[in-house]
JSON list of C-alpha atoms in Angstrom, two decimals:
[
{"chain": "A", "resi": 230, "resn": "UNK", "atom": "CA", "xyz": [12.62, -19.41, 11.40]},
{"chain": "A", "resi": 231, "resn": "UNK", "atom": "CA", "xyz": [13.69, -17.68, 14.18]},
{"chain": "A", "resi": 232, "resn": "UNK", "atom": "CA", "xyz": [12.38, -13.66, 15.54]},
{"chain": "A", "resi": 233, "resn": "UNK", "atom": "CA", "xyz": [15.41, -12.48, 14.37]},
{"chain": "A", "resi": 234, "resn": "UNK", "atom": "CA", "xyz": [15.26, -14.59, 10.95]},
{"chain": "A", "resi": 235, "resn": "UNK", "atom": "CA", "xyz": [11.58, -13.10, 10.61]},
{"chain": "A", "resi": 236, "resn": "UNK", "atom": "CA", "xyz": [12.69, -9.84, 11.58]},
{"chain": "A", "resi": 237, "resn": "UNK", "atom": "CA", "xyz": [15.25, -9.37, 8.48]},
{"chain": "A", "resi": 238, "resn": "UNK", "atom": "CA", "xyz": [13.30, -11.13, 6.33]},
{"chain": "A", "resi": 239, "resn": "UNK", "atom": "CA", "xyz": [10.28, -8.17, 7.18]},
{"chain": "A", "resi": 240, "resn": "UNK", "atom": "CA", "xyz": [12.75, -5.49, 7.22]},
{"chain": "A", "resi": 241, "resn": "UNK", "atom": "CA", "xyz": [13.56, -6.21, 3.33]},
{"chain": "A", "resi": 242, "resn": "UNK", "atom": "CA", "xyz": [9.84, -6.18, 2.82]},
{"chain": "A", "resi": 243, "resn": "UNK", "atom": "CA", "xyz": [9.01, -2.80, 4.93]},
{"chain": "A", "resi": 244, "resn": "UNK", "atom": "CA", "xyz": [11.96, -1.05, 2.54]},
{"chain": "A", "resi": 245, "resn": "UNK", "atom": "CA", "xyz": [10.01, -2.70, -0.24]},
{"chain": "A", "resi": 246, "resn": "UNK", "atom": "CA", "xyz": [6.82, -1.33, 1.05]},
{"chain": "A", "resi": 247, "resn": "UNK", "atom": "CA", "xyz": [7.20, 2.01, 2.30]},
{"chain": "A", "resi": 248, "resn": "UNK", "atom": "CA", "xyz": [5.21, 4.01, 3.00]},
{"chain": "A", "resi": 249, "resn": "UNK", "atom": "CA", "xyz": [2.72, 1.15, 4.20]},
{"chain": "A", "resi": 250, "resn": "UNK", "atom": "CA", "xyz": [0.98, -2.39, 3.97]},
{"chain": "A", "resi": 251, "resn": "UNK", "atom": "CA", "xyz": [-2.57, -2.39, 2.79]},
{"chain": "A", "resi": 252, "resn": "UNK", "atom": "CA", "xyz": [-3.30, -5.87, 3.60]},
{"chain": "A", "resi": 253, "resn": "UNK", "atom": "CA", "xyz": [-1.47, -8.84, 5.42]},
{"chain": "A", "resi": 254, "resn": "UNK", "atom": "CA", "xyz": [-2.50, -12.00, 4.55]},
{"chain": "A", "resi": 255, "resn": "UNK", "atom": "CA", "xyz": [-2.27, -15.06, 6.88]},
{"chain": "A", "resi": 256, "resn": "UNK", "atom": "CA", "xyz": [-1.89, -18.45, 4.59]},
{"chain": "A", "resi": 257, "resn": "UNK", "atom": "CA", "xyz": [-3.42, -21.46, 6.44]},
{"chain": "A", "resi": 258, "resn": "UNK", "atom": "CA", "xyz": [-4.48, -25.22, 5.46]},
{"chain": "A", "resi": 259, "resn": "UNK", "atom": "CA", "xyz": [-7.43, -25.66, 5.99]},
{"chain": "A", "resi": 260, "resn": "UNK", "atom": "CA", "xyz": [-6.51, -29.14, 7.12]},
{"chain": "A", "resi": 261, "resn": "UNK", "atom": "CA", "xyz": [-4.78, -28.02, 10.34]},
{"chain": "A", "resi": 262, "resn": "UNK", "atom": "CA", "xyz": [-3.55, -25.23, 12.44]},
{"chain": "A", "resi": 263, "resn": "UNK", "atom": "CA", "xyz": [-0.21, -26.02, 13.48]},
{"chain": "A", "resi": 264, "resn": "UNK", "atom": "CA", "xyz": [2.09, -24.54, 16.52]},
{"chain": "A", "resi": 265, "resn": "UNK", "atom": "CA", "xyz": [4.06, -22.97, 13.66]},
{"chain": "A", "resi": 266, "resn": "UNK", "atom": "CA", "xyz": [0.90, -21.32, 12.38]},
{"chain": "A", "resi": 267, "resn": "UNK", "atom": "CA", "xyz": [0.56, -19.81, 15.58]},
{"chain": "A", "resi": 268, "resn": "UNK", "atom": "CA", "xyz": [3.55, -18.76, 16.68]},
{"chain": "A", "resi": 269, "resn": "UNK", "atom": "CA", "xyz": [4.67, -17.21, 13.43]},
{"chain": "A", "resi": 270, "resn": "UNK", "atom": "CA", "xyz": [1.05, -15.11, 13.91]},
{"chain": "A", "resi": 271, "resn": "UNK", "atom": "CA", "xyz": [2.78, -14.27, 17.46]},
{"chain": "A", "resi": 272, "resn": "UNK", "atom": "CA", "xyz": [6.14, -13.45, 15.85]},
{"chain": "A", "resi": 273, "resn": "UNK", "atom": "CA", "xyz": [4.76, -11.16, 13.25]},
{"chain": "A", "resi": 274, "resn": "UNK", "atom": "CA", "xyz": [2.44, -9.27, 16.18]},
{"chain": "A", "resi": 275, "resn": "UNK", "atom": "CA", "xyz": [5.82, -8.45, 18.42]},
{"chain": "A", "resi": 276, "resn": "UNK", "atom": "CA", "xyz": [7.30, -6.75, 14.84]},
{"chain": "A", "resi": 277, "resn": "UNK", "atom": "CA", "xyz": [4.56, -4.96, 13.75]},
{"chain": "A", "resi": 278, "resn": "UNK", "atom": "CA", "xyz": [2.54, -4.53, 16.32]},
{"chain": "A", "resi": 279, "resn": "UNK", "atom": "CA", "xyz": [-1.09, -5.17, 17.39]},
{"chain": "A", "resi": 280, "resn": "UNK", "atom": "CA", "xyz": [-2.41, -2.87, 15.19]},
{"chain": "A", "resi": 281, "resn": "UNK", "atom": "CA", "xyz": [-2.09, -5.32, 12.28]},
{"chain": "A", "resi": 282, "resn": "UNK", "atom": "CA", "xyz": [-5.13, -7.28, 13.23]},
{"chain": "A", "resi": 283, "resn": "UNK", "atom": "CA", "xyz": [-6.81, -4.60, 11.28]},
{"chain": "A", "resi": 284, "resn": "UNK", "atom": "CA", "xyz": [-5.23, -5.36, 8.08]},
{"chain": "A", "resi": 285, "resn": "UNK", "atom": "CA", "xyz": [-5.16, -9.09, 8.47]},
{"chain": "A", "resi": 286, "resn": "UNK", "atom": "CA", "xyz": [-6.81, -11.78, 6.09]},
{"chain": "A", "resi": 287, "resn": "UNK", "atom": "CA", "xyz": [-6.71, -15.27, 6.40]},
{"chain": "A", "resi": 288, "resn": "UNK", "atom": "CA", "xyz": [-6.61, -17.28, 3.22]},
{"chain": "A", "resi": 289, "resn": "UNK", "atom": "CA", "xyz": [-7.14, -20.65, 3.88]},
{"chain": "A", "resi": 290, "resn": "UNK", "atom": "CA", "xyz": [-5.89, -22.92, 0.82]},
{"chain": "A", "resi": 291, "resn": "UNK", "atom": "CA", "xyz": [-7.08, -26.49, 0.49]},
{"chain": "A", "resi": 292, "resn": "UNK", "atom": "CA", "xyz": [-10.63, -26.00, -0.55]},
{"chain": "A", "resi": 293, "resn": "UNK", "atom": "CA", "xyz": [-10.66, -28.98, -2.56]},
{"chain": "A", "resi": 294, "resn": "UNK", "atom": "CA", "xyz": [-10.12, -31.20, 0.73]},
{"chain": "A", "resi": 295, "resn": "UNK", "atom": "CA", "xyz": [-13.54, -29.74, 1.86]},
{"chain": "A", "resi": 296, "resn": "UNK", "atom": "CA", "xyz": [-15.46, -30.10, -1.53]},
{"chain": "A", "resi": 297, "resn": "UNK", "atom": "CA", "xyz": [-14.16, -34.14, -0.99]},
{"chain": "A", "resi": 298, "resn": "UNK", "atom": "CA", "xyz": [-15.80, -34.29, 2.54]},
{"chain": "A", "resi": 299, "resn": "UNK", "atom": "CA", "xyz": [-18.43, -32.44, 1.36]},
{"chain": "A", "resi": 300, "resn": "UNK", "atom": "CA", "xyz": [-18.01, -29.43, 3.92]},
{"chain": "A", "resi": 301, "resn": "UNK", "atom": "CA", "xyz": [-18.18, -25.33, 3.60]},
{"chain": "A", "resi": 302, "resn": "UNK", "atom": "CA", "xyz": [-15.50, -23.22, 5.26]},
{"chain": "A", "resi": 303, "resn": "UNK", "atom": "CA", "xyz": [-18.30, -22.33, 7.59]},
{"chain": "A", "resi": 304, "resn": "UNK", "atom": "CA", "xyz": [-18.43, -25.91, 8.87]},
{"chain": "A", "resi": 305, "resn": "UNK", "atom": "CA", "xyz": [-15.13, -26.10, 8.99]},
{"chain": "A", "resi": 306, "resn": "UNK", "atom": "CA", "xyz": [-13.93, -23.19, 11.05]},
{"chain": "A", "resi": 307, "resn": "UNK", "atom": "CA", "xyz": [-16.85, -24.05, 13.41]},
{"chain": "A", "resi": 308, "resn": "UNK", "atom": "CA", "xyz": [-15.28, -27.33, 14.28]},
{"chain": "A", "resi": 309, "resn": "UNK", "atom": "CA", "xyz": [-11.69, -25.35, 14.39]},
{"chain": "A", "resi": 310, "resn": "UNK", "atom": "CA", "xyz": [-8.92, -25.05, 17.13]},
{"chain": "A", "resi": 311, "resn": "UNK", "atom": "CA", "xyz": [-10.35, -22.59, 19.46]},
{"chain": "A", "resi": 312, "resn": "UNK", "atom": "CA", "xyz": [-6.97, -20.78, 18.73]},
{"chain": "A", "resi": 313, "resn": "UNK", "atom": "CA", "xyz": [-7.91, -20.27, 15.48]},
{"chain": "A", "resi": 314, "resn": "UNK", "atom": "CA", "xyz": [-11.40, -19.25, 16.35]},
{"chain": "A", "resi": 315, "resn": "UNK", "atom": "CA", "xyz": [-9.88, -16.14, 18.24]},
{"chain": "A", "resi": 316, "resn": "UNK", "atom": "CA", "xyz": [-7.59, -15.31, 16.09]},
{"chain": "A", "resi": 317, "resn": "UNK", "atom": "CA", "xyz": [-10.75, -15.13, 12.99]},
{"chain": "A", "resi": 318, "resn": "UNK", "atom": "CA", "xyz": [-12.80, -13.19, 15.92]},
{"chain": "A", "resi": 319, "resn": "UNK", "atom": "CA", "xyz": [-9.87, -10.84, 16.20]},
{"chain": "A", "resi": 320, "resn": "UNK", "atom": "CA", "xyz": [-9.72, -9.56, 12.24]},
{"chain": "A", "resi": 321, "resn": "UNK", "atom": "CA", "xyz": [-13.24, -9.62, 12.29]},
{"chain": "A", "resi": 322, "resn": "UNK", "atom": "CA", "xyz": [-13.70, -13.09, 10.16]},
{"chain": "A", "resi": 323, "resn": "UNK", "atom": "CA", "xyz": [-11.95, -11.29, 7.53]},
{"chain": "A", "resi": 324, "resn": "UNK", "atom": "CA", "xyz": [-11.07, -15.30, 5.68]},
{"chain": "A", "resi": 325, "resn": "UNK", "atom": "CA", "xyz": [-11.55, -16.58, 1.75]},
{"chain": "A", "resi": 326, "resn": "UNK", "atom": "CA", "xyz": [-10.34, -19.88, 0.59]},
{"chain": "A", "resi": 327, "resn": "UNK", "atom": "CA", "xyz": [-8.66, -20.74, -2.60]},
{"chain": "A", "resi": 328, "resn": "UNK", "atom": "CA", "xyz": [-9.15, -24.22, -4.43]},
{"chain": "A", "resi": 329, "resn": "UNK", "atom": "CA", "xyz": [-5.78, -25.53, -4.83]},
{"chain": "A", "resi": 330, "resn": "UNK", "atom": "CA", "xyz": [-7.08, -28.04, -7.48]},
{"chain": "A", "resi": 331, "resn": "UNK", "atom": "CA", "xyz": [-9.80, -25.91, -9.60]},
{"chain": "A", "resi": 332, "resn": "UNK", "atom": "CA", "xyz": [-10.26, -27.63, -12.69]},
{"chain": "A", "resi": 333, "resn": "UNK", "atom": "CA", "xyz": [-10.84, -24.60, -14.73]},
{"chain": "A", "resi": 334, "resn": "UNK", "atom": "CA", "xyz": [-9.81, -21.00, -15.12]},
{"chain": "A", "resi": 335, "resn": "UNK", "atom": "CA", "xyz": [-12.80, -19.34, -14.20]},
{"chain": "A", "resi": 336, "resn": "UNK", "atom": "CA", "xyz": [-13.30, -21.00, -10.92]},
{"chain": "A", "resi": 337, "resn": "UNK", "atom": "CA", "xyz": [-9.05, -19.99, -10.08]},
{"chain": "A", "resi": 338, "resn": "UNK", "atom": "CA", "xyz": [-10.06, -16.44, -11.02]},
{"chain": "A", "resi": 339, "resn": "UNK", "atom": "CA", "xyz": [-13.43, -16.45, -8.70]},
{"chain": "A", "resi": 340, "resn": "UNK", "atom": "CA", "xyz": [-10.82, -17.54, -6.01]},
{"chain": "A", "resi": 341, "resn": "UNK", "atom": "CA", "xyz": [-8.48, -14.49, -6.72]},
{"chain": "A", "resi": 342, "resn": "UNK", "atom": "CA", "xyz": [-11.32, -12.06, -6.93]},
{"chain": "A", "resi": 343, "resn": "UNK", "atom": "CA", "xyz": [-12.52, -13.08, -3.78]},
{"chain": "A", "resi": 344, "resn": "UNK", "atom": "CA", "xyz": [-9.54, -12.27, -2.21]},
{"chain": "A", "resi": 345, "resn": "UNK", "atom": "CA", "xyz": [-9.65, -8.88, -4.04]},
{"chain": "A", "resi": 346, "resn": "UNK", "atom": "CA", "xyz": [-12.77, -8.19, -2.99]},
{"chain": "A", "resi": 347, "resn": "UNK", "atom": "CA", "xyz": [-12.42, -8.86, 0.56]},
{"chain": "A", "resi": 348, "resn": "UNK", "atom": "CA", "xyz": [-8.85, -6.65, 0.74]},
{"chain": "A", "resi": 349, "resn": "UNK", "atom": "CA", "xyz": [-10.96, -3.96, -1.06]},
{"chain": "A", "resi": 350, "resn": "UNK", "atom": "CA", "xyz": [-13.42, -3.61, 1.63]},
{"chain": "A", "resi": 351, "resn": "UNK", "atom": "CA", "xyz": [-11.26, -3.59, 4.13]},
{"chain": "A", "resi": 352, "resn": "UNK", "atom": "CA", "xyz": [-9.28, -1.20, 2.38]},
{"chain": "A", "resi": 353, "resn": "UNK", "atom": "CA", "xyz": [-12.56, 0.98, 2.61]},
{"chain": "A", "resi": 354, "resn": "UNK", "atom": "CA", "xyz": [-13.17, 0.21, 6.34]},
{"chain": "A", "resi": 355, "resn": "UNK", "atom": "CA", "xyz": [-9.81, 1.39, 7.01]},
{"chain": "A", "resi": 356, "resn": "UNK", "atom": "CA", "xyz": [-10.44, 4.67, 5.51]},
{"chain": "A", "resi": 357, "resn": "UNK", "atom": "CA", "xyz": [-8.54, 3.44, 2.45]},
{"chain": "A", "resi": 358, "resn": "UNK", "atom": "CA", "xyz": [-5.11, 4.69, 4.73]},
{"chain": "A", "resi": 359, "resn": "UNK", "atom": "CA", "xyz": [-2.00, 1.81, 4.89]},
{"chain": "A", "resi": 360, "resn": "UNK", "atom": "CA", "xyz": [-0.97, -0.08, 7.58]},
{"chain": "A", "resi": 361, "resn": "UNK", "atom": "CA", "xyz": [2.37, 2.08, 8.70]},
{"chain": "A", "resi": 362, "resn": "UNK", "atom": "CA", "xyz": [4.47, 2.14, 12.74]},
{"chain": "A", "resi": 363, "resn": "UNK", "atom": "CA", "xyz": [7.48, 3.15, 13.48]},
{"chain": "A", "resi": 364, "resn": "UNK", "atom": "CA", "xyz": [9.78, 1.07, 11.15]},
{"chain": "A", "resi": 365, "resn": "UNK", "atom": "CA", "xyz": [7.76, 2.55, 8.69]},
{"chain": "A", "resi": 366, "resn": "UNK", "atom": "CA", "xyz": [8.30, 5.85, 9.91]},
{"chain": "A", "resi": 367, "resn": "UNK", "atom": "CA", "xyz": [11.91, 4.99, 10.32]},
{"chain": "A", "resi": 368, "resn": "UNK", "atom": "CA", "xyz": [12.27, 3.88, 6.79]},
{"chain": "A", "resi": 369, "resn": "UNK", "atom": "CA", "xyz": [10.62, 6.41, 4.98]},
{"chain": "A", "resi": 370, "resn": "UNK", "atom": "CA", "xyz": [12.41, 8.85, 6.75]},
{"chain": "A", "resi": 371, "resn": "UNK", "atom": "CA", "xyz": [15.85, 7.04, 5.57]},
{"chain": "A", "resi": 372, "resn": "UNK", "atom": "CA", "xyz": [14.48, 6.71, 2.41]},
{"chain": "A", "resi": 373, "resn": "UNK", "atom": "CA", "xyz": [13.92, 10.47, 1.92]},
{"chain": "A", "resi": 374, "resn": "UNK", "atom": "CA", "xyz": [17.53, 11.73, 3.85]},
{"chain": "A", "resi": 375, "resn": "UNK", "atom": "CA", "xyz": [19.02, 9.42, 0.93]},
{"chain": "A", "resi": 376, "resn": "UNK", "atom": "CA", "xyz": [17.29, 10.54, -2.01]},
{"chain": "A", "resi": 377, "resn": "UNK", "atom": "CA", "xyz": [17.98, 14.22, -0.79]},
{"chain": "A", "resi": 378, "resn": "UNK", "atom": "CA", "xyz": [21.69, 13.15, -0.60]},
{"chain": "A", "resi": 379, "resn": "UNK", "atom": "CA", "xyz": [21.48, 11.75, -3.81]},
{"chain": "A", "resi": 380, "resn": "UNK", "atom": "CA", "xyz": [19.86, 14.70, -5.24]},
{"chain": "A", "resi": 381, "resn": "UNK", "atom": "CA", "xyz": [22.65, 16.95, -3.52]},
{"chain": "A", "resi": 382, "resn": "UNK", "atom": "CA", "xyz": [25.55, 14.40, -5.07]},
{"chain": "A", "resi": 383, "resn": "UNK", "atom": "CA", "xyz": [24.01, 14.54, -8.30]},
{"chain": "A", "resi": 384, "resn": "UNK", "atom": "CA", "xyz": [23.58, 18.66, -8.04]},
{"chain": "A", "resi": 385, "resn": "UNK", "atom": "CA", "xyz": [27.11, 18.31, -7.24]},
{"chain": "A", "resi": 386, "resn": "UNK", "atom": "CA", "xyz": [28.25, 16.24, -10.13]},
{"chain": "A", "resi": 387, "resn": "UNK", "atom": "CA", "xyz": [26.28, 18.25, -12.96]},
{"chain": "A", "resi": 388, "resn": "UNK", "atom": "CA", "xyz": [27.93, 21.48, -11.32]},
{"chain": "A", "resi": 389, "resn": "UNK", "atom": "CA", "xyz": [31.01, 19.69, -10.98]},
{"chain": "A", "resi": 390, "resn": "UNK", "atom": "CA", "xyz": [30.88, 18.80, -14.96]},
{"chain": "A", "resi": 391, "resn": "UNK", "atom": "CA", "xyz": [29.34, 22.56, -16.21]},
{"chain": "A", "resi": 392, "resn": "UNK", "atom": "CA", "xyz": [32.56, 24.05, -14.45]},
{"chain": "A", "resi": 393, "resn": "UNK", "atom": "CA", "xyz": [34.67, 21.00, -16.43]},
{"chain": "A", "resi": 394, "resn": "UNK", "atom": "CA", "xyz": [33.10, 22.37, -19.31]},
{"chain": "A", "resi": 395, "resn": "UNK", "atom": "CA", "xyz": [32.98, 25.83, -18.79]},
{"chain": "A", "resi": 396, "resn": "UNK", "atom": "CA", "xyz": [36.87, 25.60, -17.63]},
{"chain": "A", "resi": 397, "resn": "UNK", "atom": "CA", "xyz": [37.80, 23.72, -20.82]},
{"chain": "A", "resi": 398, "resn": "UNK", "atom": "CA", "xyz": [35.87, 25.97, -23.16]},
{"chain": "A", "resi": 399, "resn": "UNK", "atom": "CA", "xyz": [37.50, 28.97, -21.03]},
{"chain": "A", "resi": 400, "resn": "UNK", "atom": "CA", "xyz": [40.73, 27.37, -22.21]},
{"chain": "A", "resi": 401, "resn": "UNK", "atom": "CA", "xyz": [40.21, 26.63, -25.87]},
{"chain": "A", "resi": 402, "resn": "UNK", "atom": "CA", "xyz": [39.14, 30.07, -25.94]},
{"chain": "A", "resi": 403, "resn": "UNK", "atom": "CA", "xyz": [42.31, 31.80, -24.66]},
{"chain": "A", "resi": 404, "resn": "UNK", "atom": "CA", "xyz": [43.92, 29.59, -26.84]},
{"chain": "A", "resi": 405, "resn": "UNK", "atom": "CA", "xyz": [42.56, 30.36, -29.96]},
{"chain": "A", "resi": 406, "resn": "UNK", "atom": "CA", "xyz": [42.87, 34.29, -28.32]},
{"chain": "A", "resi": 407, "resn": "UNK", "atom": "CA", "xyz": [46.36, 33.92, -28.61]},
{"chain": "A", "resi": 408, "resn": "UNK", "atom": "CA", "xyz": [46.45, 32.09, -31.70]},
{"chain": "A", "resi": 409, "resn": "UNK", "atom": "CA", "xyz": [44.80, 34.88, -33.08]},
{"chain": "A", "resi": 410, "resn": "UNK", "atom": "CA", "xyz": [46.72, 37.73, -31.51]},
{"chain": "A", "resi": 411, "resn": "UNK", "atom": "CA", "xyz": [49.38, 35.98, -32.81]},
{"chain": "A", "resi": 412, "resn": "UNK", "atom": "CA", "xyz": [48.57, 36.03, -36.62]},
{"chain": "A", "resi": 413, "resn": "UNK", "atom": "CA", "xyz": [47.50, 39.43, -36.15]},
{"chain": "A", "resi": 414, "resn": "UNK", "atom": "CA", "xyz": [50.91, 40.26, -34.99]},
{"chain": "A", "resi": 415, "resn": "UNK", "atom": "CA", "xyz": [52.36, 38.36, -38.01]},
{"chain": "A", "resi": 416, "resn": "UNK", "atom": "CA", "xyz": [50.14, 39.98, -40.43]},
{"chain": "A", "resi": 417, "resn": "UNK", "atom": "CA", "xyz": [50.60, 43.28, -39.32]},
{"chain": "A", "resi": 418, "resn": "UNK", "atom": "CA", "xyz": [54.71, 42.70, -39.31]},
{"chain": "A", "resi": 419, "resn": "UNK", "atom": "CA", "xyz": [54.12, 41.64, -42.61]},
{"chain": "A", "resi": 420, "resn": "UNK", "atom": "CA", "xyz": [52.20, 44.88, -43.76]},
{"chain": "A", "resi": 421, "resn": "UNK", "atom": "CA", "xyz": [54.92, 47.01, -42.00]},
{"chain": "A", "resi": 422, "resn": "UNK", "atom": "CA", "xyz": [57.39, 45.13, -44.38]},
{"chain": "A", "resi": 423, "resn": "UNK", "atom": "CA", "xyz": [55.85, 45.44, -47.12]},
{"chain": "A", "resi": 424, "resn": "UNK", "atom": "CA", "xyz": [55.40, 49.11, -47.23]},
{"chain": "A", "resi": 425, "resn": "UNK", "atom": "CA", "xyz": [58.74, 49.35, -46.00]},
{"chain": "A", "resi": 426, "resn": "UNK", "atom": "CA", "xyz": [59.69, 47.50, -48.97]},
{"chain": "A", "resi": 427, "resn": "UNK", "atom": "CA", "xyz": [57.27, 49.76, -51.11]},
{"chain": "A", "resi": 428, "resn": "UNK", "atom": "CA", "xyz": [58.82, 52.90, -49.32]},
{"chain": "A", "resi": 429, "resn": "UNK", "atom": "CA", "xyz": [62.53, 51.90, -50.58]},
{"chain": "A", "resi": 430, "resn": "UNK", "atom": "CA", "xyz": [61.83, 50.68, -53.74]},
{"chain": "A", "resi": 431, "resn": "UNK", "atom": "CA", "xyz": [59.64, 54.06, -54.12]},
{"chain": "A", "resi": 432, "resn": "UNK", "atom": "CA", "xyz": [63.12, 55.97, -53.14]},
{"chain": "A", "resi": 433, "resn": "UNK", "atom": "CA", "xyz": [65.18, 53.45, -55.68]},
{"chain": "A", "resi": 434, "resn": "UNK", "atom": "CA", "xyz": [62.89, 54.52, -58.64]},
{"chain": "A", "resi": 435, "resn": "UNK", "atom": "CA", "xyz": [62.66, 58.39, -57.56]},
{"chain": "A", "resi": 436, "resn": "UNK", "atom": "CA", "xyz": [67.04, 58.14, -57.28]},
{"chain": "A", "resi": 437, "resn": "UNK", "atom": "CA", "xyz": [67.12, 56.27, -60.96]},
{"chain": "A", "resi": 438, "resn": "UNK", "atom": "CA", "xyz": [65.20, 58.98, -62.22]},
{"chain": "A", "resi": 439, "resn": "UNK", "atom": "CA", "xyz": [67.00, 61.59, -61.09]},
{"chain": "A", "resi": 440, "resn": "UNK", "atom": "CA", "xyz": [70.06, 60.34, -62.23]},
{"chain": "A", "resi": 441, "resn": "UNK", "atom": "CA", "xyz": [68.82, 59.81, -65.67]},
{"chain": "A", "resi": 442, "resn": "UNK", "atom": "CA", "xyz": [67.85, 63.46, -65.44]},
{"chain": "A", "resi": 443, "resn": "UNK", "atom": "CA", "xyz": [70.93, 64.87, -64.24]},
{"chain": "A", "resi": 444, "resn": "UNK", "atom": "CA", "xyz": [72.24, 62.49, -67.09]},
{"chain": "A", "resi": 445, "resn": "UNK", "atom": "CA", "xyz": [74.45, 60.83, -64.43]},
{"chain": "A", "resi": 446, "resn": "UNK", "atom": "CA", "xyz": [73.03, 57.35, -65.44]},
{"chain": "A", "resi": 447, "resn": "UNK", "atom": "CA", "xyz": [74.15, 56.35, -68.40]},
{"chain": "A", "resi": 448, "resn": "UNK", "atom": "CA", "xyz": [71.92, 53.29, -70.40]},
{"chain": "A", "resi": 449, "resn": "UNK", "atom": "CA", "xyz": [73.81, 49.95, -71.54]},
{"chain": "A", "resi": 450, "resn": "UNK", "atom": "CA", "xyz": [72.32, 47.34, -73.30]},
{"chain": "A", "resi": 451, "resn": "UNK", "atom": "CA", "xyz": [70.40, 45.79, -70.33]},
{"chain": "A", "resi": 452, "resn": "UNK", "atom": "CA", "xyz": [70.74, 47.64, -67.47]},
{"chain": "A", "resi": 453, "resn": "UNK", "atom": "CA", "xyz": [71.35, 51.15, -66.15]},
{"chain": "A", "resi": 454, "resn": "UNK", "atom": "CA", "xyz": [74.58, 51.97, -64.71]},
{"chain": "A", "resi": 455, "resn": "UNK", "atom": "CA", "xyz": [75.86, 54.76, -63.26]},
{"chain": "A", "resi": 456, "resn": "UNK", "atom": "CA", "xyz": [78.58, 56.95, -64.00]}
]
């Protein structure tokens, strides 16, 4: 891969990291130390900076290989590329190795807690703070100017939808006001017509009688007439 190849590939990681790296870990065969090896150890220094030695591992993989020749990692970094001698003096001999063919379980999980062990003390020596520079610094800052935007939009929408609400209930309200003024009006129309209706059938009755009295109204076999 090229710098810039490497240098997407880590900004993905440093957004998936943020705010920090507690440990890097260098993978290397124990078999050989390639130009690769080294100059994607160079690559990753010019990104993230010198500092990094600090939080640097190397896990060497191939530990069967030196079980076959009979040989500890000890042995085997003594007789190493010098290279690879100063880059283990750098981070301090900060190395495990993992046995890629470990017939059972329990040896596979000694590998892994090694590891574990080793990033915990380093951890520790570092004062138990992450690795973080500026695209760290850069990110997080990002990171928090978006989530206060999205916290504004989404203040925004939830006002946005209580005035939707409040508007629409605002609205069914008046309406039903005006329903109801309406029937009011209609009901109290119909009271005035109905004692209007009482009033002249009140008068009707009060004439018949006096009629009758004045013997004006004479009866027929159904229905009063007058004379």
């Amino acid at each position: 891969m090229t710098l810039g190849e490497i240098a997407r590939e880590v900004s993905t990681c440093v957004w998936m990291t943020i705010p920090g790296i507690h440990a890097f870990v260098l993978v290397i065969k124990v078999d050989r130390f390639t130009i690769t090896d080294e100059t994607a150890v160079e690559s990753f220094l010019q990104i993230f900076g010198d500092a990094m030695m600090d939080y640097l591992i190397n896990l060497f993989t191939r530990k069967d290989d030196l079980i076959h020749e009979n040989l500890t990692i000890e042995e085997f970094i003594q007789k190493a590329p010098d290279k690879l001698k100063a880059l283990l003096l750098a981070y301090k001999s900060r190395f495990v190795c993992f046995n890629n063919r470990a017939p059972t379980e329990n040896e596979r999980d000694h590998d892994v807690q090694s590891l574990l062990n080793v990033v915990d003390k380093m951890v520790s020596a570092n004062g138990g703070k992450c690795y973080s520079n500026w695209m760290y610094v850069s990110a997080e800052k990002i990171m928090k100017d978006s989530e206060e935007q999205l916290k504004l939009e989404q203040m925004m929408k939830v006002k946005k939808m209580k005035d939707s609400i409040r508007r629409k209930w605002k609205e069914k309200h008046e309406k039903a006001k005006a329903e109801t003024s309406e029937i009011v009006a209609q009901l109290r129309q119909r009271l005035q017509d109905l004692k209007q209706k009482s009033s002249d059938d009140a008068m009707e009755t009060s004439e018949i009688h006096t009629l009758k009295d004045s013997g004006l109204l004479k009866y027929g076999n159904k229905t009063p007439k007058r004379v």
